Amino acid sequence: MRNYEIMFIVSTQLTEEEKQTGIKFVEDTLKASGADSVKTEIWGDRRLAYPINKKDNGYYVLTTFQMDGTRLTEVEGKLNINENLMKYMIVKND
């Protein structure tokens, strides 16, 4: 098991309930793929460094977790089909 973190951006045009649903989707996807110690930290609305889909702001969320690295492609496949996630990045945390 290695330590990872995922930073993802949810659209600010969503309602608060839809944002929480998007965060829960990421957490549930990680847990279903065998992640342990899933901890989420909400950073909130921030200006993007560059426009994504003609949007200048995003709702930033950081989630840390432990997982076997071979399962990450499964997680990424599920995250790619979620329309509420604007961008995400998973990095190994050592």
PDB file of N, CA and C in Angstrom:
ATOM      1  N   MET A   1       0.842  -1.181   0.000  1.00  0.00           N
ATOM      2  CA  MET A   1       0.000   0.000   0.000  1.00  0.00           C
ATOM      3  C   MET A   1       0.890   1.249   0.000  1.00  0.00           C
ATOM      4  N   ARG A   2       0.599   2.139  -0.920  1.00  0.00           N
ATOM      5  CA  ARG A   2       1.333   3.398  -1.005  1.00  0.00           C
ATOM      6  C   ARG A   2       0.394   4.563  -0.728  1.00  0.00           C
ATOM      7  N   ASN A   3       0.981   5.672  -0.349  1.00  0.00           N
ATOM      8  CA  ASN A   3       0.209   6.883  -0.096  1.00  0.00           C
ATOM      9  C   ASN A   3       0.051   7.667  -1.403  1.00  0.00           C
ATOM     10  N   TYR A   4      -1.163   8.093  -1.681  1.00  0.00           N
ATOM     11  CA  TYR A   4      -1.471   8.885  -2.862  1.00  0.00           C
ATOM     12  C   TYR A   4      -2.338  10.066  -2.454  1.00  0.00           C
ATOM     13  N   GLU A   5      -2.399  11.037  -3.349  1.00  0.00           N
ATOM     14  CA  GLU A   5      -3.366  12.114  -3.181  1.00  0.00           C
ATOM     15  C   GLU A   5      -3.933  12.447  -4.550  1.00  0.00           C
ATOM     16  N   ILE A   6      -5.194  12.819  -4.547  1.00  0.00           N
ATOM     17  CA  ILE A   6      -5.858  13.251  -5.772  1.00  0.00           C
ATOM     18  C   ILE A   6      -6.382  14.663  -5.547  1.00  0.00           C
ATOM     19  N   MET A   7      -6.010  15.544  -6.445  1.00  0.00           N
ATOM     20  CA  MET A   7      -6.548  16.901  -6.455  1.00  0.00           C
ATOM     21  C   MET A   7      -7.507  16.943  -7.634  1.00  0.00           C
ATOM     22  N   PHE A   8      -8.752  17.308  -7.359  1.00  0.00           N
ATOM     23  CA  PHE A   8      -9.701  17.408  -8.462  1.00  0.00           C
ATOM     24  C   PHE A   8     -10.482  18.704  -8.368  1.00  0.00           C
ATOM     25  N   ILE A   9     -10.994  19.129  -9.522  1.00  0.00           N
ATOM     26  CA  ILE A   9     -11.721  20.376  -9.638  1.00  0.00           C
ATOM     27  C   ILE A   9     -13.126  20.069 -10.123  1.00  0.00           C
ATOM     28  N   VAL A  10     -14.096  20.566  -9.363  1.00  0.00           N
ATOM     29  CA  VAL A  10     -15.505  20.414  -9.705  1.00  0.00           C
ATOM     30  C   VAL A  10     -15.994  21.769 -10.211  1.00  0.00           C
ATOM     31  N   SER A  11     -16.918  21.765 -11.133  1.00  0.00           N
ATOM     32  CA  SER A  11     -17.448  23.002 -11.692  1.00  0.00           C
ATOM     33  C   SER A  11     -18.130  23.846 -10.615  1.00  0.00           C
ATOM     34  N   THR A  12     -17.898  25.148 -10.649  1.00  0.00           N
ATOM     35  CA  THR A  12     -18.537  26.054  -9.689  1.00  0.00           C
ATOM     36  C   THR A  12     -19.977  26.356 -10.076  1.00  0.00           C
ATOM     37  N   GLN A  13     -20.391  25.977 -11.262  1.00  0.00           N
ATOM     38  CA  GLN A  13     -21.753  26.228 -11.715  1.00  0.00           C
ATOM     39  C   GLN A  13     -22.747  25.216 -11.150  1.00  0.00           C
ATOM     40  N   LEU A  14     -22.246  24.206 -10.459  1.00  0.00           N
ATOM     41  CA  LEU A  14     -23.120  23.211  -9.848  1.00  0.00           C
ATOM     42  C   LEU A  14     -23.662  23.737  -8.523  1.00  0.00           C
ATOM     43  N   THR A  15     -24.776  23.180  -8.088  1.00  0.00           N
ATOM     44  CA  THR A  15     -25.306  23.530  -6.770  1.00  0.00           C
ATOM     45  C   THR A  15     -24.423  22.896  -5.704  1.00  0.00           C
ATOM     46  N   GLU A  16     -24.573  23.340  -4.476  1.00  0.00           N
ATOM     47  CA  GLU A  16     -23.775  22.795  -3.374  1.00  0.00           C
ATOM     48  C   GLU A  16     -24.014  21.295  -3.218  1.00  0.00           C
ATOM     49  N   GLU A  17     -25.256  20.876  -3.403  1.00  0.00           N
ATOM     50  CA  GLU A  17     -25.589  19.448  -3.297  1.00  0.00           C
ATOM     51  C   GLU A  17     -24.904  18.640  -4.400  1.00  0.00           C
ATOM     52  N   GLU A  18     -24.864  19.176  -5.620  1.00  0.00           N
ATOM     53  CA  GLU A  18     -24.211  18.486  -6.729  1.00  0.00           C
ATOM     54  C   GLU A  18     -22.696  18.407  -6.519  1.00  0.00           C
ATOM     55  N   LYS A  19     -22.113  19.458  -5.919  1.00  0.00           N
ATOM     56  CA  LYS A  19     -20.678  19.429  -5.608  1.00  0.00           C
ATOM     57  C   LYS A  19     -20.383  18.319  -4.601  1.00  0.00           C
ATOM     58  N   GLN A  20     -21.211  18.214  -3.558  1.00  0.00           N
ATOM     59  CA  GLN A  20     -21.018  17.174  -2.545  1.00  0.00           C
ATOM     60  C   GLN A  20     -21.206  15.788  -3.143  1.00  0.00           C
ATOM     61  N   THR A  21     -22.127  15.664  -4.098  1.00  0.00           N
ATOM     62  CA  THR A  21     -22.327  14.386  -4.783  1.00  0.00           C
ATOM     63  C   THR A  21     -21.078  14.016  -5.590  1.00  0.00           C
ATOM     64  N   GLY A  22     -20.460  15.000  -6.237  1.00  0.00           N
ATOM     65  CA  GLY A  22     -19.226  14.755  -6.987  1.00  0.00           C
ATOM     66  C   GLY A  22     -18.087  14.321  -6.080  1.00  0.00           C
ATOM     67  N   ILE A  23     -17.983  14.947  -4.906  1.00  0.00           N
ATOM     68  CA  ILE A  23     -16.942  14.580  -3.940  1.00  0.00           C
ATOM     69  C   ILE A  23     -17.186  13.168  -3.429  1.00  0.00           C
ATOM     70  N   LYS A  24     -18.441  12.859  -3.119  1.00  0.00           N
ATOM     71  CA  LYS A  24     -18.798  11.524  -2.638  1.00  0.00           C
ATOM     72  C   LYS A  24     -18.515  10.471  -3.708  1.00  0.00           C
ATOM     73  N   PHE A  25     -18.749  10.821  -4.986  1.00  0.00           N
ATOM     74  CA  PHE A  25     -18.462   9.893  -6.077  1.00  0.00           C
ATOM     75  C   PHE A  25     -16.985   9.516  -6.097  1.00  0.00           C
ATOM     76  N   VAL A  26     -16.111  10.505  -5.943  1.00  0.00           N
ATOM     77  CA  VAL A  26     -14.665  10.232  -5.942  1.00  0.00           C
ATOM     78  C   VAL A  26     -14.300   9.354  -4.746  1.00  0.00           C
ATOM     79  N   GLU A  27     -14.806   9.694  -3.561  1.00  0.00           N
ATOM     80  CA  GLU A  27     -14.506   8.904  -2.366  1.00  0.00           C
ATOM     81  C   GLU A  27     -15.009   7.469  -2.513  1.00  0.00           C
ATOM     82  N   ASP A  28     -16.232   7.300  -3.012  1.00  0.00           N
ATOM     83  CA  ASP A  28     -16.798   5.959  -3.179  1.00  0.00           C
ATOM     84  C   ASP A  28     -16.037   5.158  -4.226  1.00  0.00           C
ATOM     85  N   THR A  29     -15.595   5.812  -5.286  1.00  0.00           N
ATOM     86  CA  THR A  29     -14.808   5.143  -6.316  1.00  0.00           C
ATOM     87  C   THR A  29     -13.491   4.645  -5.741  1.00  0.00           C
ATOM     88  N   LEU A  30     -12.843   5.469  -4.928  1.00  0.00           N
ATOM     89  CA  LEU A  30     -11.578   5.067  -4.307  1.00  0.00           C
ATOM     90  C   LEU A  30     -11.791   3.893  -3.358  1.00  0.00           C
ATOM     91  N   LYS A  31     -12.826   3.974  -2.514  1.00  0.00           N
ATOM     92  CA  LYS A  31     -13.090   2.900  -1.549  1.00  0.00           C
ATOM     93  C   LYS A  31     -13.466   1.598  -2.248  1.00  0.00           C
ATOM     94  N   ALA A  32     -14.214   1.688  -3.335  1.00  0.00           N
ATOM     95  CA  ALA A  32     -14.605   0.493  -4.074  1.00  0.00           C
ATOM     96  C   ALA A  32     -13.402  -0.181  -4.735  1.00  0.00           C
ATOM     97  N   SER A  33     -12.366   0.596  -4.995  1.00  0.00           N
ATOM     98  CA  SER A  33     -11.154   0.050  -5.609  1.00  0.00           C
ATOM     99  C   SER A  33     -10.123  -0.389  -4.581  1.00  0.00           C
ATOM    100  N   GLY A  34     -10.487  -0.351  -3.297  1.00  0.00           N
ATOM    101  CA  GLY A  34      -9.605  -0.869  -2.259  1.00  0.00           C
ATOM    102  C   GLY A  34      -8.780   0.169  -1.536  1.00  0.00           C
ATOM    103  N   ALA A  35      -9.142   1.436  -1.621  1.00  0.00           N
ATOM    104  CA  ALA A  35      -8.381   2.484  -0.935  1.00  0.00           C
ATOM    105  C   ALA A  35      -8.701   2.485   0.558  1.00  0.00           C
ATOM    106  N   ASP A  36      -7.690   2.765   1.360  1.00  0.00           N
ATOM    107  CA  ASP A  36      -7.837   2.892   2.808  1.00  0.00           C
ATOM    108  C   ASP A  36      -7.514   4.329   3.211  1.00  0.00           C
ATOM    109  N   SER A  37      -7.924   4.706   4.403  1.00  0.00           N
ATOM    110  CA  SER A  37      -7.602   6.016   4.993  1.00  0.00           C
ATOM    111  C   SER A  37      -7.934   7.171   4.054  1.00  0.00           C
ATOM    112  N   VAL A  38      -9.139   7.171   3.500  1.00  0.00           N
ATOM    113  CA  VAL A  38      -9.563   8.232   2.585  1.00  0.00           C
ATOM    114  C   VAL A  38      -9.945   9.463   3.402  1.00  0.00           C
ATOM    115  N   LYS A  39      -9.198  10.556   3.190  1.00  0.00           N
ATOM    116  CA  LYS A  39      -9.445  11.815   3.903  1.00  0.00           C
ATOM    117  C   LYS A  39      -9.575  12.938   2.881  1.00  0.00           C
ATOM    118  N   THR A  40     -10.655  13.700   2.978  1.00  0.00           N
ATOM    119  CA  THR A  40     -10.938  14.755   2.009  1.00  0.00           C
ATOM    120  C   THR A  40     -10.829  16.122   2.667  1.00  0.00           C
ATOM    121  N   GLU A  41     -10.192  17.028   1.949  1.00  0.00           N
ATOM    122  CA  GLU A  41     -10.018  18.408   2.402  1.00  0.00           C
ATOM    123  C   GLU A  41     -10.552  19.324   1.293  1.00  0.00           C
ATOM    124  N   ILE A  42     -11.567  20.102   1.597  1.00  0.00           N
ATOM    125  CA  ILE A  42     -12.181  20.985   0.604  1.00  0.00           C
ATOM    126  C   ILE A  42     -11.479  22.340   0.638  1.00  0.00           C
ATOM    127  N   TRP A  43     -10.945  22.756  -0.500  1.00  0.00           N
ATOM    128  CA  TRP A  43     -10.274  24.043  -0.605  1.00  0.00           C
ATOM    129  C   TRP A  43     -11.229  25.137  -1.052  1.00  0.00           C
ATOM    130  N   GLY A  44     -12.317  24.776  -1.708  1.00  0.00           N
ATOM    131  CA  GLY A  44     -13.330  25.745  -2.103  1.00  0.00           C
ATOM    132  C   GLY A  44     -13.089  26.370  -3.465  1.00  0.00           C
ATOM    133  N   ASP A  45     -13.831  27.447  -3.733  1.00  0.00           N
ATOM    134  CA  ASP A  45     -13.755  28.134  -5.019  1.00  0.00           C
ATOM    135  C   ASP A  45     -12.432  28.880  -5.158  1.00  0.00           C
ATOM    136  N   ARG A  46     -11.790  28.665  -6.294  1.00  0.00           N
ATOM    137  CA  ARG A  46     -10.528  29.357  -6.596  1.00  0.00           C
ATOM    138  C   ARG A  46     -10.472  29.663  -8.087  1.00  0.00           C
ATOM    139  N   ARG A  47      -9.687  30.644  -8.391  1.00  0.00           N
ATOM    140  CA  ARG A  47      -9.472  30.994  -9.797  1.00  0.00           C
ATOM    141  C   ARG A  47      -8.525  29.972 -10.428  1.00  0.00           C
ATOM    142  N   LEU A  48      -8.856  29.547 -11.636  1.00  0.00           N
ATOM    143  CA  LEU A  48      -8.017  28.591 -12.350  1.00  0.00           C
ATOM    144  C   LEU A  48      -6.810  29.298 -12.963  1.00  0.00           C
ATOM    145  N   ALA A  49      -5.722  28.578 -13.119  1.00  0.00           N
ATOM    146  CA  ALA A  49      -4.525  29.149 -13.733  1.00  0.00           C
ATOM    147  C   ALA A  49      -4.762  29.441 -15.217  1.00  0.00           C
ATOM    148  N   TYR A  50      -5.613  28.637 -15.836  1.00  0.00           N
ATOM    149  CA  TYR A  50      -5.992  28.834 -17.232  1.00  0.00           C
ATOM    150  C   TYR A  50      -7.425  28.328 -17.393  1.00  0.00           C
ATOM    151  N   PRO A  51      -8.171  28.866 -18.348  1.00  0.00           N
ATOM    152  CA  PRO A  51      -9.568  28.446 -18.506  1.00  0.00           C
ATOM    153  C   PRO A  51      -9.680  26.967 -18.891  1.00  0.00           C
ATOM    154  N   ILE A  52     -10.661  26.303 -18.303  1.00  0.00           N
ATOM    155  CA  ILE A  52     -10.987  24.920 -18.638  1.00  0.00           C
ATOM    156  C   ILE A  52     -12.443  24.922 -19.090  1.00  0.00           C
ATOM    157  N   ASN A  53     -12.686  24.511 -20.310  1.00  0.00           N
ATOM    158  CA  ASN A  53     -14.039  24.512 -20.875  1.00  0.00           C
ATOM    159  C   ASN A  53     -14.693  25.891 -20.747  1.00  0.00           C
ATOM    160  N   LYS A  54     -13.919  26.932 -21.010  1.00  0.00           N
ATOM    161  CA  LYS A  54     -14.364  28.330 -20.962  1.00  0.00           C
ATOM    162  C   LYS A  54     -14.809  28.769 -19.567  1.00  0.00           C
ATOM    163  N   LYS A  55     -14.301  28.118 -18.528  1.00  0.00           N
ATOM    164  CA  LYS A  55     -14.617  28.492 -17.148  1.00  0.00           C
ATOM    165  C   LYS A  55     -13.336  29.001 -16.482  1.00  0.00           C
ATOM    166  N   ASP A  56     -13.464  30.060 -15.691  1.00  0.00           N
ATOM    167  CA  ASP A  56     -12.310  30.680 -15.050  1.00  0.00           C
ATOM    168  C   ASP A  56     -12.145  30.289 -13.583  1.00  0.00           C
ATOM    169  N   ASN A  57     -13.177  29.715 -12.964  1.00  0.00           N
ATOM    170  CA  ASN A  57     -13.123  29.324 -11.556  1.00  0.00           C
ATOM    171  C   ASN A  57     -13.460  27.850 -11.406  1.00  0.00           C
ATOM    172  N   GLY A  58     -12.975  27.265 -10.303  1.00  0.00           N
ATOM    173  CA  GLY A  58     -13.268  25.870 -10.013  1.00  0.00           C
ATOM    174  C   GLY A  58     -13.345  25.646  -8.515  1.00  0.00           C
ATOM    175  N   TYR A  59     -13.968  24.556  -8.129  1.00  0.00           N
ATOM    176  CA  TYR A  59     -14.132  24.167  -6.726  1.00  0.00           C
ATOM    177  C   TYR A  59     -13.103  23.066  -6.460  1.00  0.00           C
ATOM    178  N   TYR A  60     -12.039  23.409  -5.732  1.00  0.00           N
ATOM    179  CA  TYR A  60     -10.908  22.518  -5.527  1.00  0.00           C
ATOM    180  C   TYR A  60     -11.121  21.593  -4.329  1.00  0.00           C
ATOM    181  N   VAL A  61     -10.741  20.324  -4.506  1.00  0.00           N
ATOM    182  CA  VAL A  61     -10.850  19.328  -3.441  1.00  0.00           C
ATOM    183  C   VAL A  61      -9.583  18.464  -3.468  1.00  0.00           C
ATOM    184  N   LEU A  62      -9.009  18.222  -2.289  1.00  0.00           N
ATOM    185  CA  LEU A  62      -7.831  17.368  -2.146  1.00  0.00           C
ATOM    186  C   LEU A  62      -8.213  16.159  -1.293  1.00  0.00           C
ATOM    187  N   THR A  63      -7.930  14.962  -1.806  1.00  0.00           N
ATOM    188  CA  THR A  63      -8.220  13.732  -1.073  1.00  0.00           C
ATOM    189  C   THR A  63      -6.949  12.899  -0.987  1.00  0.00           C
ATOM    190  N   THR A  64      -6.593  12.476   0.220  1.00  0.00           N
ATOM    191  CA  THR A  64      -5.443  11.598   0.424  1.00  0.00           C
ATOM    192  C   THR A  64      -5.952  10.193   0.728  1.00  0.00           C
ATOM    193  N   PHE A  65      -5.184   9.189   0.298  1.00  0.00           N
ATOM    194  CA  PHE A  65      -5.597   7.805   0.499  1.00  0.00           C
ATOM    195  C   PHE A  65      -4.409   6.871   0.347  1.00  0.00           C
ATOM    196  N   GLN A  66      -4.606   5.626   0.776  1.00  0.00           N
ATOM    197  CA  GLN A  66      -3.609   4.565   0.605  1.00  0.00           C
ATOM    198  C   GLN A  66      -4.218   3.502  -0.298  1.00  0.00           C
ATOM    199  N   MET A  67      -3.412   3.037  -1.260  1.00  0.00           N
ATOM    200  CA  MET A  67      -3.933   2.067  -2.218  1.00  0.00           C
ATOM    201  C   MET A  67      -2.797   1.325  -2.895  1.00  0.00           C
ATOM    202  N   ASP A  68      -3.111   0.145  -3.374  1.00  0.00           N
ATOM    203  CA  ASP A  68      -2.194  -0.599  -4.220  1.00  0.00           C
ATOM    204  C   ASP A  68      -2.167   0.101  -5.580  1.00  0.00           C
ATOM    205  N   GLY A  69      -1.004   0.449  -6.067  1.00  0.00           N
ATOM    206  CA  GLY A  69      -0.869   1.236  -7.289  1.00  0.00           C
ATOM    207  C   GLY A  69      -1.406   0.575  -8.541  1.00  0.00           C
ATOM    208  N   THR A  70      -1.549  -0.733  -8.534  1.00  0.00           N
ATOM    209  CA  THR A  70      -2.051  -1.420  -9.719  1.00  0.00           C
ATOM    210  C   THR A  70      -3.534  -1.156  -9.959  1.00  0.00           C
ATOM    211  N   ARG A  71      -4.232  -0.627  -8.985  1.00  0.00           N
ATOM    212  CA  ARG A  71      -5.672  -0.375  -9.110  1.00  0.00           C
ATOM    213  C   ARG A  71      -5.984   1.045  -9.598  1.00  0.00           C
ATOM    214  N   LEU A  72      -4.959   1.869  -9.794  1.00  0.00           N
ATOM    215  CA  LEU A  72      -5.191   3.267 -10.181  1.00  0.00           C
ATOM    216  C   LEU A  72      -5.815   3.412 -11.560  1.00  0.00           C
ATOM    217  N   THR A  73      -5.484   2.537 -12.494  1.00  0.00           N
ATOM    218  CA  THR A  73      -6.078   2.642 -13.827  1.00  0.00           C
ATOM    219  C   THR A  73      -7.586   2.397 -13.774  1.00  0.00           C
ATOM    220  N   GLU A  74      -8.015   1.531 -12.884  1.00  0.00           N
ATOM    221  CA  GLU A  74      -9.442   1.291 -12.688  1.00  0.00           C
ATOM    222  C   GLU A  74     -10.132   2.561 -12.173  1.00  0.00           C
ATOM    223  N   VAL A  75      -9.498   3.217 -11.206  1.00  0.00           N
ATOM    224  CA  VAL A  75     -10.040   4.456 -10.647  1.00  0.00           C
ATOM    225  C   VAL A  75     -10.109   5.532 -11.727  1.00  0.00           C
ATOM    226  N   GLU A  76      -9.032   5.713 -12.487  1.00  0.00           N
ATOM    227  CA  GLU A  76      -8.994   6.744 -13.516  1.00  0.00           C
ATOM    228  C   GLU A  76     -10.049   6.504 -14.586  1.00  0.00           C
ATOM    229  N   GLY A  77     -10.301   5.243 -14.924  1.00  0.00           N
ATOM    230  CA  GLY A  77     -11.337   4.924 -15.902  1.00  0.00           C
ATOM    231  C   GLY A  77     -12.713   5.379 -15.444  1.00  0.00           C
ATOM    232  N   LYS A  78     -12.996   5.220 -14.158  1.00  0.00           N
ATOM    233  CA  LYS A  78     -14.288   5.642 -13.617  1.00  0.00           C
ATOM    234  C   LYS A  78     -14.382   7.159 -13.482  1.00  0.00           C
ATOM    235  N   LEU A  79     -13.272   7.813 -13.142  1.00  0.00           N
ATOM    236  CA  LEU A  79     -13.285   9.265 -12.991  1.00  0.00           C
ATOM    237  C   LEU A  79     -13.433   9.975 -14.336  1.00  0.00           C
ATOM    238  N   ASN A  80     -12.922   9.363 -15.396  1.00  0.00           N
ATOM    239  CA  ASN A  80     -12.989   9.991 -16.716  1.00  0.00           C
ATOM    240  C   ASN A  80     -14.409  10.119 -17.239  1.00  0.00           C
ATOM    241  N   ILE A  81     -15.326   9.290 -16.783  1.00  0.00           N
ATOM    242  CA  ILE A  81     -16.693   9.342 -17.306  1.00  0.00           C
ATOM    243  C   ILE A  81     -17.606  10.264 -16.504  1.00  0.00           C
ATOM    244  N   ASN A  82     -17.103  10.836 -15.409  1.00  0.00           N
ATOM    245  CA  ASN A  82     -17.911  11.746 -14.590  1.00  0.00           C
ATOM    246  C   ASN A  82     -17.843  13.148 -15.189  1.00  0.00           C
ATOM    247  N   GLU A  83     -18.988  13.687 -15.598  1.00  0.00           N
ATOM    248  CA  GLU A  83     -19.039  14.988 -16.257  1.00  0.00           C
ATOM    249  C   GLU A  83     -18.849  16.161 -15.301  1.00  0.00           C
ATOM    250  N   ASN A  84     -19.062  15.949 -14.004  1.00  0.00           N
ATOM    251  CA  ASN A  84     -18.933  17.033 -13.039  1.00  0.00           C
ATOM    252  C   ASN A  84     -17.483  17.355 -12.704  1.00  0.00           C
ATOM    253  N   LEU A  85     -16.559  16.436 -12.947  1.00  0.00           N
ATOM    254  CA  LEU A  85     -15.144  16.674 -12.678  1.00  0.00           C
ATOM    255  C   LEU A  85     -14.521  17.377 -13.881  1.00  0.00           C
ATOM    256  N   MET A  86     -13.983  18.566 -13.645  1.00  0.00           N
ATOM    257  CA  MET A  86     -13.354  19.310 -14.732  1.00  0.00           C
ATOM    258  C   MET A  86     -11.961  18.757 -15.024  1.00  0.00           C
ATOM    259  N   LYS A  87     -11.193  18.529 -13.974  1.00  0.00           N
ATOM    260  CA  LYS A  87      -9.828  18.000 -14.075  1.00  0.00           C
ATOM    261  C   LYS A  87      -9.512  17.254 -12.799  1.00  0.00           C
ATOM    262  N   TYR A  88      -8.551  16.328 -12.884  1.00  0.00           N
ATOM    263  CA  TYR A  88      -8.041  15.665 -11.686  1.00  0.00           C
ATOM    264  C   TYR A  88      -6.600  15.239 -11.928  1.00  0.00           C
ATOM    265  N   MET A  89      -5.875  15.075 -10.852  1.00  0.00           N
ATOM    266  CA  MET A  89      -4.501  14.587 -10.943  1.00  0.00           C
ATOM    267  C   MET A  89      -4.221  13.738  -9.715  1.00  0.00           C
ATOM    268  N   ILE A  90      -3.702  12.530  -9.950  1.00  0.00           N
ATOM    269  CA  ILE A  90      -3.333  11.622  -8.865  1.00  0.00           C
ATOM    270  C   ILE A  90      -1.816  11.561  -8.812  1.00  0.00           C
ATOM    271  N   VAL A  91      -1.247  11.787  -7.631  1.00  0.00           N
ATOM    272  CA  VAL A  91       0.204  11.723  -7.467  1.00  0.00           C
ATOM    273  C   VAL A  91       0.548  10.825  -6.271  1.00  0.00           C
ATOM    274  N   LYS A  92       1.708  10.182  -6.367  1.00  0.00           N
ATOM    275  CA  LYS A  92       2.208   9.344  -5.285  1.00  0.00           C
ATOM    276  C   LYS A  92       2.823  10.250  -4.230  1.00  0.00           C
ATOM    277  N   ASN A  93       2.505  10.008  -2.994  1.00  0.00           N
ATOM    278  CA  ASN A  93       2.939  10.835  -1.882  1.00  0.00           C
ATOM    279  C   ASN A  93       3.905  10.014  -1.010  1.00  0.00           C
ATOM    280  N   ASP A  94       5.185  10.283  -1.102  1.00  0.00           N
ATOM    281  CA  ASP A  94       6.143   9.519  -0.271  1.00  0.00           C
ATOM    282  C   ASP A  94       6.768  10.363   0.794  1.00  0.00           C
TER     283      ASP A  94
END
